[in-house]
Structures are given as structure tokens and as C-alpha cells.
PDB file of C-alpha atoms in Angstrom:
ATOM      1  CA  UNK A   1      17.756  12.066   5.418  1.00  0.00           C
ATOM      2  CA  UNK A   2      16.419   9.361   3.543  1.00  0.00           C
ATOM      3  CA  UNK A   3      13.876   7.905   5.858  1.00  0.00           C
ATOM      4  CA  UNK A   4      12.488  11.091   6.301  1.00  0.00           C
ATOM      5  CA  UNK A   5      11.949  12.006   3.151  1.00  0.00           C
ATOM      6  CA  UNK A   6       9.899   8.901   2.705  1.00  0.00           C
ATOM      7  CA  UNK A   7       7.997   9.619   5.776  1.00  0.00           C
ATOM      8  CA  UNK A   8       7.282  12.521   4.602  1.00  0.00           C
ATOM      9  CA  UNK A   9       5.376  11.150   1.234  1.00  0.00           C
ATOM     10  CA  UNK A  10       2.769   9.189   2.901  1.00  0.00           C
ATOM     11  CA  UNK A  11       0.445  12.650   3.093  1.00  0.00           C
ATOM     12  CA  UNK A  12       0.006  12.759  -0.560  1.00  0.00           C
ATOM     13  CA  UNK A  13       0.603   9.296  -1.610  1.00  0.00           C
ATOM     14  CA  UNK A  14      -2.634   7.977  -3.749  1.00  0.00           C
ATOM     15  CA  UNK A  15      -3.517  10.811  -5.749  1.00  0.00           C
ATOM     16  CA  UNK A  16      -1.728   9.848  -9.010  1.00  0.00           C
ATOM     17  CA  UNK A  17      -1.712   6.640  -8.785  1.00  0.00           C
ATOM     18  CA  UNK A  18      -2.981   3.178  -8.890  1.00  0.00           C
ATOM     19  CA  UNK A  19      -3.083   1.510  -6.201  1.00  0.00           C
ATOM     20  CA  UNK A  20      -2.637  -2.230  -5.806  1.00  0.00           C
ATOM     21  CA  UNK A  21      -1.862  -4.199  -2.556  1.00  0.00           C
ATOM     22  CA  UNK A  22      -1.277  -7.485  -1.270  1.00  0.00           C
ATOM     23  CA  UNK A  23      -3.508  -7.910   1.491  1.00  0.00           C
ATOM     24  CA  UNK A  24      -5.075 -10.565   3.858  1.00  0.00           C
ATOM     25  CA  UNK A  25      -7.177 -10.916   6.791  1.00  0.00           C
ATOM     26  CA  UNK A  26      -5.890  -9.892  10.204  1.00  0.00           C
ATOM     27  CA  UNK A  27      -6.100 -10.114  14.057  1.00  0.00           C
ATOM     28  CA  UNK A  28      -3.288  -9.616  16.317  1.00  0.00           C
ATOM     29  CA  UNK A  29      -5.176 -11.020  19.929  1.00  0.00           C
ATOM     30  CA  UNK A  30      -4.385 -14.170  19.528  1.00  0.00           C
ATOM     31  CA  UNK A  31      -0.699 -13.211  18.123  1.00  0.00           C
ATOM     32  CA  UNK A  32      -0.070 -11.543  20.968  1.00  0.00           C
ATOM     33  CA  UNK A  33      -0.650 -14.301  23.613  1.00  0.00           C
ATOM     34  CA  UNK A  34       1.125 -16.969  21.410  1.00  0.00           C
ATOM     35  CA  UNK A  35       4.745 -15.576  20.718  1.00  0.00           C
ATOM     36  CA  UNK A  36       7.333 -18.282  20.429  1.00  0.00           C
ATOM     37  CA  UNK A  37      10.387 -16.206  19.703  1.00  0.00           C
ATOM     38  CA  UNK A  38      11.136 -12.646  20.346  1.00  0.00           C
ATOM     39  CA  UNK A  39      14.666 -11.513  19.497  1.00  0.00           C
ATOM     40  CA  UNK A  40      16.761  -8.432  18.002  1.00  0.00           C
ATOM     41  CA  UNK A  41      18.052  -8.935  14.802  1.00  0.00           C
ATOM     42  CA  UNK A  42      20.253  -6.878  12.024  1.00  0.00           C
ATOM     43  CA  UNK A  43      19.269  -5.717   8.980  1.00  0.00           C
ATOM     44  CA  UNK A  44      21.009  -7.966   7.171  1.00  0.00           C
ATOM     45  CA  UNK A  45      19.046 -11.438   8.927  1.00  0.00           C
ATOM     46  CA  UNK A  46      15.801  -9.382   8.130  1.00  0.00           C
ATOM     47  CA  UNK A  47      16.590  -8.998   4.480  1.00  0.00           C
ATOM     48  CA  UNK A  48      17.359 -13.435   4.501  1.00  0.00           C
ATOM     49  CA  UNK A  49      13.837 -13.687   6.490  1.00  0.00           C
ATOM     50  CA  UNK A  50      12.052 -11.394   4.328  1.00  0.00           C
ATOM     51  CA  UNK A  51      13.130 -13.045   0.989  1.00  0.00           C
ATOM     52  CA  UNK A  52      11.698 -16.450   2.469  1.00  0.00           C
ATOM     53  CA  UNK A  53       8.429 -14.292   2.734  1.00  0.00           C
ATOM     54  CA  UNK A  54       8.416 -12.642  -0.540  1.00  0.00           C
ATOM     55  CA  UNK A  55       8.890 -16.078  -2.363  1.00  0.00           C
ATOM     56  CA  UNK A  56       5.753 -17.359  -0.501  1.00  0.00           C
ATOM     57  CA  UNK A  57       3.707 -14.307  -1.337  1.00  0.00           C
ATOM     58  CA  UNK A  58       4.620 -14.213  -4.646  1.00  0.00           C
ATOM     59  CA  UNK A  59       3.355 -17.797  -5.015  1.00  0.00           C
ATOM     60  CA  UNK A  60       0.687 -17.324  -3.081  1.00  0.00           C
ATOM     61  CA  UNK A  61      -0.635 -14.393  -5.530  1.00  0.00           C
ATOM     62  CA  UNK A  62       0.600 -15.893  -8.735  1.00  0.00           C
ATOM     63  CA  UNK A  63      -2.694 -17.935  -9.938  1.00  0.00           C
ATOM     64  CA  UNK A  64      -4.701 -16.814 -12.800  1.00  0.00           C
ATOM     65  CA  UNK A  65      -7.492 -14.394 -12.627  1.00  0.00           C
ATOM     66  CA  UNK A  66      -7.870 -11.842 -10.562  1.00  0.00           C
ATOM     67  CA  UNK A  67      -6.502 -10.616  -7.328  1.00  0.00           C
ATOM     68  CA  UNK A  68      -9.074  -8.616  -4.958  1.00  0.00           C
ATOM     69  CA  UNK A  69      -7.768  -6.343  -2.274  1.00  0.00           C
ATOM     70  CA  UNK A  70      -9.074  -4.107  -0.120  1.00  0.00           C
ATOM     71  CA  UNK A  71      -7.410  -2.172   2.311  1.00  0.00           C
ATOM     72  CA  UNK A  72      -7.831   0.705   4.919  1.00  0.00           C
ATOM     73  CA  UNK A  73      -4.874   3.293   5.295  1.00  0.00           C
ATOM     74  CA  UNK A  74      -5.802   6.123   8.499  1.00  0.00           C
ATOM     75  CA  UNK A  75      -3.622   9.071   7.786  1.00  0.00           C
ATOM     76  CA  UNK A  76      -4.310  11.425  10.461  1.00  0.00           C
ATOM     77  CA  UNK A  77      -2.117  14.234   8.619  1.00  0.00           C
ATOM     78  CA  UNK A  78      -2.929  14.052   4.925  1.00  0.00           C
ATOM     79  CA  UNK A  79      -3.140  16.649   3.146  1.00  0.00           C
ATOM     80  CA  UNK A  80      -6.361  18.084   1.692  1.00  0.00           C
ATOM     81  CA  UNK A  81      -4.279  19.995  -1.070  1.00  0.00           C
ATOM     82  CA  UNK A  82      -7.351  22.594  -0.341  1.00  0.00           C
ATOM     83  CA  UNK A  83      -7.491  25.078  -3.795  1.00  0.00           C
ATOM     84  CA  UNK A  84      -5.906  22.605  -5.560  1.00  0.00           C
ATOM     85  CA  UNK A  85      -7.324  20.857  -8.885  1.00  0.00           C
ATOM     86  CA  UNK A  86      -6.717  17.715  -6.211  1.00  0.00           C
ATOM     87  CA  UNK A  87      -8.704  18.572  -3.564  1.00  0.00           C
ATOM     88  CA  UNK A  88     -11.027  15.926  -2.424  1.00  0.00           C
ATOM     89  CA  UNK A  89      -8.773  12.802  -3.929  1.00  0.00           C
ATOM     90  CA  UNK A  90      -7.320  11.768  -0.545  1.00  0.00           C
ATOM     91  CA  UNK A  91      -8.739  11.407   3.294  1.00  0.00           C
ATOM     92  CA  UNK A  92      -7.487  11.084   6.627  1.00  0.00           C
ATOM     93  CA  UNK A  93      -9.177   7.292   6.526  1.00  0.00           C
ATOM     94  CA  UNK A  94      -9.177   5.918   2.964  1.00  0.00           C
ATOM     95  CA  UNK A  95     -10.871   2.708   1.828  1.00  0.00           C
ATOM     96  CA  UNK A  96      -9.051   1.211  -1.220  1.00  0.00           C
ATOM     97  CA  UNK A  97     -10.581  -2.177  -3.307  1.00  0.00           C
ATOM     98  CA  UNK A  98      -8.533  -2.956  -6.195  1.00  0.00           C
ATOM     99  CA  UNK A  99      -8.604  -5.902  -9.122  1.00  0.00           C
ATOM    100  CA  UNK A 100      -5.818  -6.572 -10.472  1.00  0.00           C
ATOM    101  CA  UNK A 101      -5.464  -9.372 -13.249  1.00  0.00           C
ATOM    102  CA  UNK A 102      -2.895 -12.188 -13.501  1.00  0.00           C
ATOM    103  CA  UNK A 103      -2.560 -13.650 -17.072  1.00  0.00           C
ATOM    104  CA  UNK A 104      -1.363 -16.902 -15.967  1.00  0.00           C
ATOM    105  CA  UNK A 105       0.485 -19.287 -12.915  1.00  0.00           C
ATOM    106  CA  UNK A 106       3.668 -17.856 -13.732  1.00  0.00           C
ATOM    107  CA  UNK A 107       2.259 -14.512 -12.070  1.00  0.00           C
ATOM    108  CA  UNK A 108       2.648 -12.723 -15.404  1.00  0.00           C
ATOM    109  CA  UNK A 109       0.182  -9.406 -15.220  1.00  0.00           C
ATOM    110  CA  UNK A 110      -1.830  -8.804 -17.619  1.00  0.00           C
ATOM    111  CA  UNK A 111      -2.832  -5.267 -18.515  1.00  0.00           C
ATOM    112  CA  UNK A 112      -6.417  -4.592 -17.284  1.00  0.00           C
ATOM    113  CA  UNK A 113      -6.982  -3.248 -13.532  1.00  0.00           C
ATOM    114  CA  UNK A 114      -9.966  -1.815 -11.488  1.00  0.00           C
ATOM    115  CA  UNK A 115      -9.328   0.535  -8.375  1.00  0.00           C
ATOM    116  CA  UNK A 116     -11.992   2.316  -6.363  1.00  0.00           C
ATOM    117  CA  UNK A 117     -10.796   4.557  -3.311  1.00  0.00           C
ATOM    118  CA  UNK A 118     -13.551   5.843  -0.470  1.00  0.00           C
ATOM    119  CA  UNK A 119     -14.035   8.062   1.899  1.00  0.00           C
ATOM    120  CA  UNK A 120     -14.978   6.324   5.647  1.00  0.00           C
ATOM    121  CA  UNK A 121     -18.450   7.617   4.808  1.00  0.00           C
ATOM    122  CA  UNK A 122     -18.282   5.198   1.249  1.00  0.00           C
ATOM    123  CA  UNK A 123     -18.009   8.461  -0.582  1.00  0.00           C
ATOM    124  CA  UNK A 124     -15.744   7.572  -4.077  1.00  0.00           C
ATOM    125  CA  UNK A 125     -12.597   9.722  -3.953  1.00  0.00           C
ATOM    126  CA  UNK A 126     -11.109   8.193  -7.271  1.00  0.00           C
ATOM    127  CA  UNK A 127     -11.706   5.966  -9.852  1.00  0.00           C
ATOM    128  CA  UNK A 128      -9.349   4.420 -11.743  1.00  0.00           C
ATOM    129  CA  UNK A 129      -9.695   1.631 -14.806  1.00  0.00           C
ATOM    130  CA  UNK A 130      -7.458   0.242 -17.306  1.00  0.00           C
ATOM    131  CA  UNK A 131      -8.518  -2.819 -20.064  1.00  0.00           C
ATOM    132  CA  UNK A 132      -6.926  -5.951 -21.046  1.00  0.00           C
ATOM    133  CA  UNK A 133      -5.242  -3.637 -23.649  1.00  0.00           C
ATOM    134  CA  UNK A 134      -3.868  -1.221 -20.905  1.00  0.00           C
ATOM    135  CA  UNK A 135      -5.724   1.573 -22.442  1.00  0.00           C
ATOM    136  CA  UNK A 136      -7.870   3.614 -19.372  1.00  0.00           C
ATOM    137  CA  UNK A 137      -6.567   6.177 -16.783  1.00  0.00           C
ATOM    138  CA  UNK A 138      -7.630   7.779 -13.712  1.00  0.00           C
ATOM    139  CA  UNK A 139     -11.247   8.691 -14.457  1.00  0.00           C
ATOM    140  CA  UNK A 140     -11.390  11.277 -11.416  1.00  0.00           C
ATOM    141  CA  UNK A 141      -8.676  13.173 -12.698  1.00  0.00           C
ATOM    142  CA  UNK A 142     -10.081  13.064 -16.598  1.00  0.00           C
ATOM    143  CA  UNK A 143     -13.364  14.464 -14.735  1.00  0.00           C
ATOM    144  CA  UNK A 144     -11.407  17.353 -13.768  1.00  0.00           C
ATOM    145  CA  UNK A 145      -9.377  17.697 -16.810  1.00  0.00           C
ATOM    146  CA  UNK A 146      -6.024  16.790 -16.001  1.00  0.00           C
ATOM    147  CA  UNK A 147      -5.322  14.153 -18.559  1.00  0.00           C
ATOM    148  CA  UNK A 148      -6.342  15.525 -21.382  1.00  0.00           C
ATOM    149  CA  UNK A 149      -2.764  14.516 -23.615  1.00  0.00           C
ATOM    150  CA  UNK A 150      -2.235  10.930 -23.376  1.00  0.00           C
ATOM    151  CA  UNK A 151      -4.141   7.800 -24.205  1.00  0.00           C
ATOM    152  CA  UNK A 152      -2.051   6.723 -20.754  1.00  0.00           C
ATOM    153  CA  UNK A 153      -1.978   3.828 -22.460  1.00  0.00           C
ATOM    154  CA  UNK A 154       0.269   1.050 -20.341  1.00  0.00           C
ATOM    155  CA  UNK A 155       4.175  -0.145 -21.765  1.00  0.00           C
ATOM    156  CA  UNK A 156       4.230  -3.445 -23.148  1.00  0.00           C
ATOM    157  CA  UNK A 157       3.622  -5.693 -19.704  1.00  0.00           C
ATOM    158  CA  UNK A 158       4.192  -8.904 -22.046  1.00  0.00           C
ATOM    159  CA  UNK A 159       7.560  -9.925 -19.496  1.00  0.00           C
ATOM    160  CA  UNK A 160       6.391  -7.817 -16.137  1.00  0.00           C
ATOM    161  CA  UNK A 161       5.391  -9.954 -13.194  1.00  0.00           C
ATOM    162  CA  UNK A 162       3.743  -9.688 -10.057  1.00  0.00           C
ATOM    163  CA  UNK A 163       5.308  -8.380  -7.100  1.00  0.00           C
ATOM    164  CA  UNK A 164       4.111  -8.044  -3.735  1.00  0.00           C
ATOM    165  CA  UNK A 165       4.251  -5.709  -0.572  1.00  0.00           C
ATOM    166  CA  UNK A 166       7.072  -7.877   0.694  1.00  0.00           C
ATOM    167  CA  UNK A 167       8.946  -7.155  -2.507  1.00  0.00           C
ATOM    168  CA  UNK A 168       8.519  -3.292  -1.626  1.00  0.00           C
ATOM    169  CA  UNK A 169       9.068  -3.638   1.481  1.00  0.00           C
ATOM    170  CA  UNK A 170      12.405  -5.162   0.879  1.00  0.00           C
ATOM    171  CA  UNK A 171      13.328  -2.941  -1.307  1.00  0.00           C
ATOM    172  CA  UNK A 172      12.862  -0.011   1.351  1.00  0.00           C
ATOM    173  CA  UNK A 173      14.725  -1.693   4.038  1.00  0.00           C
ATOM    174  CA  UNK A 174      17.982  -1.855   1.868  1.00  0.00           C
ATOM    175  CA  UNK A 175      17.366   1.760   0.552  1.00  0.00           C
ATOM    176  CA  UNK A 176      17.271   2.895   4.208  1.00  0.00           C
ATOM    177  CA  UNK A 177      19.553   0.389   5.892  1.00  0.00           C
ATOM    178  CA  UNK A 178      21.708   2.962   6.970  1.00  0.00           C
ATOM    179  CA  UNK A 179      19.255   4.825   9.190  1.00  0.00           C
ATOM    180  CA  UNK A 180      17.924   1.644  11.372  1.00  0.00           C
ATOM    181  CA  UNK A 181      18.675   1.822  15.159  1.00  0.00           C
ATOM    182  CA  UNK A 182      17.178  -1.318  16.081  1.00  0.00           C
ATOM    183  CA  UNK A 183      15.378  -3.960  15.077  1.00  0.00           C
ATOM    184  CA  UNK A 184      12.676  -6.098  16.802  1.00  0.00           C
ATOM    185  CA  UNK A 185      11.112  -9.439  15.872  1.00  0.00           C
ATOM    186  CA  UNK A 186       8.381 -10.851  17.226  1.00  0.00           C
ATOM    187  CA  UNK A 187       7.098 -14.474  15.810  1.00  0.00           C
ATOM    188  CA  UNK A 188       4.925 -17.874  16.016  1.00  0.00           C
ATOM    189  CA  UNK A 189       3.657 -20.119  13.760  1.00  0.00           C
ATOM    190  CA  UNK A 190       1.195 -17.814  11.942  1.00  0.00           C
ATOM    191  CA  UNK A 191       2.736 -14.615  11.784  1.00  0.00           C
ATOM    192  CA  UNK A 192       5.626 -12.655  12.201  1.00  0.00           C
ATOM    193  CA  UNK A 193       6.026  -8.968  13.074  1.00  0.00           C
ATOM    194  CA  UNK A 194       8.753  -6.687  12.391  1.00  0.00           C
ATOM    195  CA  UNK A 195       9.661  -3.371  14.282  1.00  0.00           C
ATOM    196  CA  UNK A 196      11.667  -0.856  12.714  1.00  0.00           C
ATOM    197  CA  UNK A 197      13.311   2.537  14.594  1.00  0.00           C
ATOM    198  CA  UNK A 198      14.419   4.659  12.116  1.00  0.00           C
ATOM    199  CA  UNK A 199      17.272   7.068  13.854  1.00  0.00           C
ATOM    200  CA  UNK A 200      17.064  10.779  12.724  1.00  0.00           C
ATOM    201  CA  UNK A 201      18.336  14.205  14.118  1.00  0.00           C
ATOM    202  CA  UNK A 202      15.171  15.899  16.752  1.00  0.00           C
ATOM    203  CA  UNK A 203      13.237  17.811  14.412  1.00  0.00           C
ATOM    204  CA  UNK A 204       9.984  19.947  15.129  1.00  0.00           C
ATOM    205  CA  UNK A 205       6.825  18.909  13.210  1.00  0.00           C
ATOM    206  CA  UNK A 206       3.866  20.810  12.937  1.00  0.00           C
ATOM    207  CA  UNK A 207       1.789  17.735  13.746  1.00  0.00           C
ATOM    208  CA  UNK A 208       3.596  17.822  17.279  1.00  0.00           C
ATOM    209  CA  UNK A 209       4.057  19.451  20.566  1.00  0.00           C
ATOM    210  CA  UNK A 210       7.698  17.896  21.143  1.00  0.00           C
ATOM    211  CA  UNK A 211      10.940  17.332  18.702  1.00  0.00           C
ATOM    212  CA  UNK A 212      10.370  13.797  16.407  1.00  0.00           C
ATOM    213  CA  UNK A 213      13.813  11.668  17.513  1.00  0.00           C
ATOM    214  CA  UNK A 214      12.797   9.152  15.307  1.00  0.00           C
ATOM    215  CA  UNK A 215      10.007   7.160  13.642  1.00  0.00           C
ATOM    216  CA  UNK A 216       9.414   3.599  14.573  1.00  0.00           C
ATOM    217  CA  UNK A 217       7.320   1.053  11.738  1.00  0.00           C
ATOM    218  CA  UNK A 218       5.747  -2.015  13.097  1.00  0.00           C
ATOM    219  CA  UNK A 219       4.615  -4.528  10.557  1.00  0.00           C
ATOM    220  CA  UNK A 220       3.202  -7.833  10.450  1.00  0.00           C
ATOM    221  CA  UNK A 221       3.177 -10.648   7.830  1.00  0.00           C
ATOM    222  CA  UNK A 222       1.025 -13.662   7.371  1.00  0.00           C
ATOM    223  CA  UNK A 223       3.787 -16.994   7.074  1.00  0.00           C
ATOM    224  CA  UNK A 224       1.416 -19.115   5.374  1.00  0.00           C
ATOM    225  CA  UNK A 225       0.922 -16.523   2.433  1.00  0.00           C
ATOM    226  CA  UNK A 226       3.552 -13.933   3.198  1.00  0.00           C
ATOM    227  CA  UNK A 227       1.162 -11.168   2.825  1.00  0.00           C
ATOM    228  CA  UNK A 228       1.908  -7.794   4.875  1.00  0.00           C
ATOM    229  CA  UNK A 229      -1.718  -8.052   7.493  1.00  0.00           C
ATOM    230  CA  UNK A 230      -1.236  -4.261   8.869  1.00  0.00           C
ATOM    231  CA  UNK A 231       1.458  -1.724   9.401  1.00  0.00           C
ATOM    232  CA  UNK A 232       2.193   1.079  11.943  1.00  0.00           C
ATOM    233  CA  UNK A 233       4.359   4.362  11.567  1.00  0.00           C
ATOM    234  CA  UNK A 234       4.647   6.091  15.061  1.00  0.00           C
ATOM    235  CA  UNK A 235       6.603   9.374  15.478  1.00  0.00           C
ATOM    236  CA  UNK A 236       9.089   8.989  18.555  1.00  0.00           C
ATOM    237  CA  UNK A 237       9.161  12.260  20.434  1.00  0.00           C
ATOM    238  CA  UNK A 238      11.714  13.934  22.665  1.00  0.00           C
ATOM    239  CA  UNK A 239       9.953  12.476  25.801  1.00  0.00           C
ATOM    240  CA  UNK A 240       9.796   8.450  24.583  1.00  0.00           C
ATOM    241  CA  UNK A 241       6.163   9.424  23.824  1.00  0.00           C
ATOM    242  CA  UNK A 242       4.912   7.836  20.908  1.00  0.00           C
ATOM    243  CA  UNK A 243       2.104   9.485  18.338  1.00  0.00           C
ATOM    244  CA  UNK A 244       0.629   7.595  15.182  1.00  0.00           C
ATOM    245  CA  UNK A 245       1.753   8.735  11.889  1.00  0.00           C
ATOM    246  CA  UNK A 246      -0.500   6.684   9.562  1.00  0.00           C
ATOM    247  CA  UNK A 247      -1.476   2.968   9.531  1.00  0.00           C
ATOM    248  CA  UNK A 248      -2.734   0.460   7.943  1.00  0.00           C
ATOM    249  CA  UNK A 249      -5.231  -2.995   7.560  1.00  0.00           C
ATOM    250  CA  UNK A 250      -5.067  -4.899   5.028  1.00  0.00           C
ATOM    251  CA  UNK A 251      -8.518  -6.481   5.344  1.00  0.00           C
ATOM    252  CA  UNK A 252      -8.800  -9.168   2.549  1.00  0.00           C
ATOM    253  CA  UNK A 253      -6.874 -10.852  -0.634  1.00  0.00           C
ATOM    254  CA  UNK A 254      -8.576 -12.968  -2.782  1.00  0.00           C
ATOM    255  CA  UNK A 255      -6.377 -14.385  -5.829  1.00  0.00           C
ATOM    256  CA  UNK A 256      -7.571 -16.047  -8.455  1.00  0.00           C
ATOM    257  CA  UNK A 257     -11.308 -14.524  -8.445  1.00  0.00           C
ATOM    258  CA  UNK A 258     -13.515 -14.124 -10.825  1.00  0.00           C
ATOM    259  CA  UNK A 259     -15.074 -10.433 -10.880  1.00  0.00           C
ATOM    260  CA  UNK A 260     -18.871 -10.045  -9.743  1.00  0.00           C
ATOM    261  CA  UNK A 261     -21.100  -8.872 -12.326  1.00  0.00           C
ATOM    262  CA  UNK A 262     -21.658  -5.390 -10.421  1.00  0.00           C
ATOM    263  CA  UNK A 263     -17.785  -4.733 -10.113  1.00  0.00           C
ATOM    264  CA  UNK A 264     -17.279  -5.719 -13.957  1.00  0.00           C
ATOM    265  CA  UNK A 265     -20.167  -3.265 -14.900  1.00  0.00           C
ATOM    266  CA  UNK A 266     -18.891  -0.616 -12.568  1.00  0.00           C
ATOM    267  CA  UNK A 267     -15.291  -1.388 -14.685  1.00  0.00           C
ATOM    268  CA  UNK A 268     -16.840  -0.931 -18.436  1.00  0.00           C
ATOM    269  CA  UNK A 269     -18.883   2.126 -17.345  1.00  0.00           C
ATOM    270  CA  UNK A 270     -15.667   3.635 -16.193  1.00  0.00           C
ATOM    271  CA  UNK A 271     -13.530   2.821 -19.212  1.00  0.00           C
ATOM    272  CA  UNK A 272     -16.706   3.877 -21.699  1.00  0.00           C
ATOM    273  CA  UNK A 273     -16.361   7.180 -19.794  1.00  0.00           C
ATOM    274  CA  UNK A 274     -12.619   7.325 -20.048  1.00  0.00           C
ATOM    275  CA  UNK A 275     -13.150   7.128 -23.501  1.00  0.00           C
ATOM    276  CA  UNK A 276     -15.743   9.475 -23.712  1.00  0.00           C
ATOM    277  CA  UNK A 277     -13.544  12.206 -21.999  1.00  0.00           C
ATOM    278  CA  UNK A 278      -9.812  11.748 -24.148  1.00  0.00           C
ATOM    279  CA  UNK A 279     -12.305  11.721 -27.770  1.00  0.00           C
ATOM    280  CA  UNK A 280     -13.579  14.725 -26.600  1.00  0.00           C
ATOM    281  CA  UNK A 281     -10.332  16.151 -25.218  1.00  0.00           C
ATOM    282  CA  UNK A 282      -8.596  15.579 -28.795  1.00  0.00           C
TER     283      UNK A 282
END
């Protein structure tokens, strides 16, 4: 089943990758005690609704310089990949800042990008840097030696633009269209907020005393900027009892920023090293 299978990938998600989110502040109390509209919808009036929101976000985010996020993603079930050359990249609670950089108002991107991920503790999990060539990598994994081959330099980016969460998001909701049970939207003048119930056949998970019936996603977005604010997987069980799966909070987006002097040092001491490591790798 589709949805599962995507489900599924959130315990290893992050370890190969960069990361880079549209994010803004969040709190639902006031949401909560201010809904104008509540109504059940189909997938195919989410998809219109969602498109309004993706246009917004992506004008929102497309203003030169560079975009700051930070997010925090709880993951209750990831895996530690123990005795793997990965062990140690990913946490049950993961802190992730990114910098991206937009080349101009058109939201063209241009090649250079900064991502730290942290433990709840602060401790850095991974590093990874590119430059305004698109020459860097994932410094963590160069540590360990498993990019020793490739200058991982990036594709020509000269006609790639920004996208945003909603743009994912989207995309996911056609992919999977056929597995939605019901849909539920919630909405004022702020924000809107989207639940999701996946159907699937009862399966037994590890992570769970009862049979998984299906897997409900609640996410919010922010109207004035379209950003996705937080998201919720919960596993339905046999009972109606429902158990998180992972979450998220996207805690701040900041485009158009110009990078403080610590973060840009951080940056060139992690592309200096990435150098370091693929000279001495060749």
C-alpha cells in the first residue's frame, strides 16, 4: 500500500540528505477557540485549496538572500541503525536549522546551502554544506568515509526554483489519493488545518500493542504565508485509540536574511574541511 510505504520512511528519513523546510512560527490556542468553518471535504477541493496556498508560499519565500529555517521533528520510533556506518546521524527528537539561498525575486535557487541537524541535548548529528558553486557534501558522512568518489558537486540549478512544503505536500496527496477515508478541515482567518485518515488493511506493528487500521495526518498552514506551522502522524489502532507516529514544529522562517557572521564561519570551516577530506580521498 502506498501510504504505508511512506509511513514507513519517516524512521530513516534525514540521513542522506539535505534538509530544507519551509517553516514559520506557531501556536494553535488561540486557533482552537477561533474556528470559523469546520467542514468535510474531498480530495479533489483540498488539492484547489492547497494550490491557493502553495502560490502564497512560494511568494512568500521567493525574495533574495537567504531563507532560515529551523525545525523540530519528534520521531519516537527512529531508527538508530545501531552497527551501522550511520549510527548516531538521526534521533528520536531532531533539531534541524538550514540556509538556503535564493538568487533572485523570481525564487530562482542558487547553489550554496548550510544545514546543521542536533540532538535535543544540541549535540551536532550532521553537517552538511554546499557553495555558491554547488561543490560541498555531507561533511558527517565524509568524516566517516562514505563519500569518498564524487565531488557531489550539484546539476546545473541555472532554471530550478524554489518550492515549498505545500508543493510536497501536494504532491503526496495526489500520489495517495486513493487511500484517503476522510477528510477534515478546520479554518479562520489565520490558519487552516487539514486532517487526513489514510485507510489501510489492520496490520500489527512492533511499536504497538493493537492492529494499526489506519494512520491519520493533521497539518496546519499559515494563510498569510502559506507555510506548513506543524504536522501530526497518529497510528489508528483496532480500539479507536490513537498513538503518535512522529511530528513536527516548524519553529521559524526567515526569507530574505542575511547570514550572521558565526553561521557564515561555521559554513567556510565546513566546506574547507569538505575539501580537505575528497583531496585526500583522491
Amino acid at each position: 500500500m502506498t501510504i504505508l510505504k511512506n509511513i514507513k520512511k519517516i524512521i530513516t528519513v534525514g540521513v542522506l540528505l539535505l534538509i530544507f523546510a519551509s517553516l514559520a512560527r506557531t501556536s494553535n490556542t488561540a486557533f482552537a477557540q477561533d474556528i470559523v468553518m469546520s467542514e468535510s471535504i474531498t480530495p479533489e477541493q483540498l488539492v484547489l485549496k492547497l494550490e491557493v496556498l502553495e502560490k502564497t508560499n512560494i511568494a512568500y519565500l521567493s525574495q533574495t538572500g537567504w531563507i532560515e529555517s529551523v525545525t523540530v521533528r519528534v520521531n519516537p520510533f527512529a531508527d538508530p541503525m545501531k552497527g551501522t556506518p550511520y549510527e548516531g546521524l538521526t534521533s528520536d527528537y531532531m533539531i534541524e536549522e538550514s540556509w538556503i539561498y535564493v538568487a533572485d525575486a523570481d525564487g530562482k535557487l542558487g547553489k550554496a546551502s548550510f544545514v546543521m541537524m542536533r540532538d535535543k541535548a544540541g549535540n551536532v548529528l550532521q553537517i552538511s554544506a554546499a557553495n555558491d558553486s554547488g561543490e560541498g557534501g555531507n561533511l558527517t558522512l565524509l568524516r566517516r568515509g562514505l563519500l569518498p568518489d564524487s565531488s557531489e558537486s550539484a546539476p546545473d540549478m541555472d532554471v530550478i526554483t524554489l518550492k515549498s512544503q505545500v508543493s510536497q505536500f501536494l504532491a503526496d496527496l495526489v500520489r495517495n489519493m486513493a487511500d484517503i477515508a476522510k477528510i477534515q478541515v478546520d479554518e479562520n482567518d489565520q490558519r487552516v488545518i487539514v486532517e487526513i485518515q489514510y485507510r489501510m488493511d489492520a496490520l500489527d506493528f512492533e511499536q504497538f500493542a493493537e492492529p494499526v487500521i489506519a494512520f491519520s495526518q493533521k497539518t496546519t498552514f499559515d494563510k498569510a504565508t502559506g507555510n506548513i506551522l506543524e504536522g501530526r502522524t497518529n497510528a489508528v489502532l483496532a480500539s479507536g485509540k490513537t498513538e503518535l507516529w512522529s511530528s513536527y514544529q516548524n519553529i521559524k522562517n526567515e526569507p530574505a536574511v542575511s547570514m550572521p557572521a558565526d553561521t557564515a564561519e561555521a559554513m567556510l570551516a565546513a566546506l574547507e574541511e569538505i575539501r580537505q577530506l575528497r583531496l585526500s580521498n583522491e
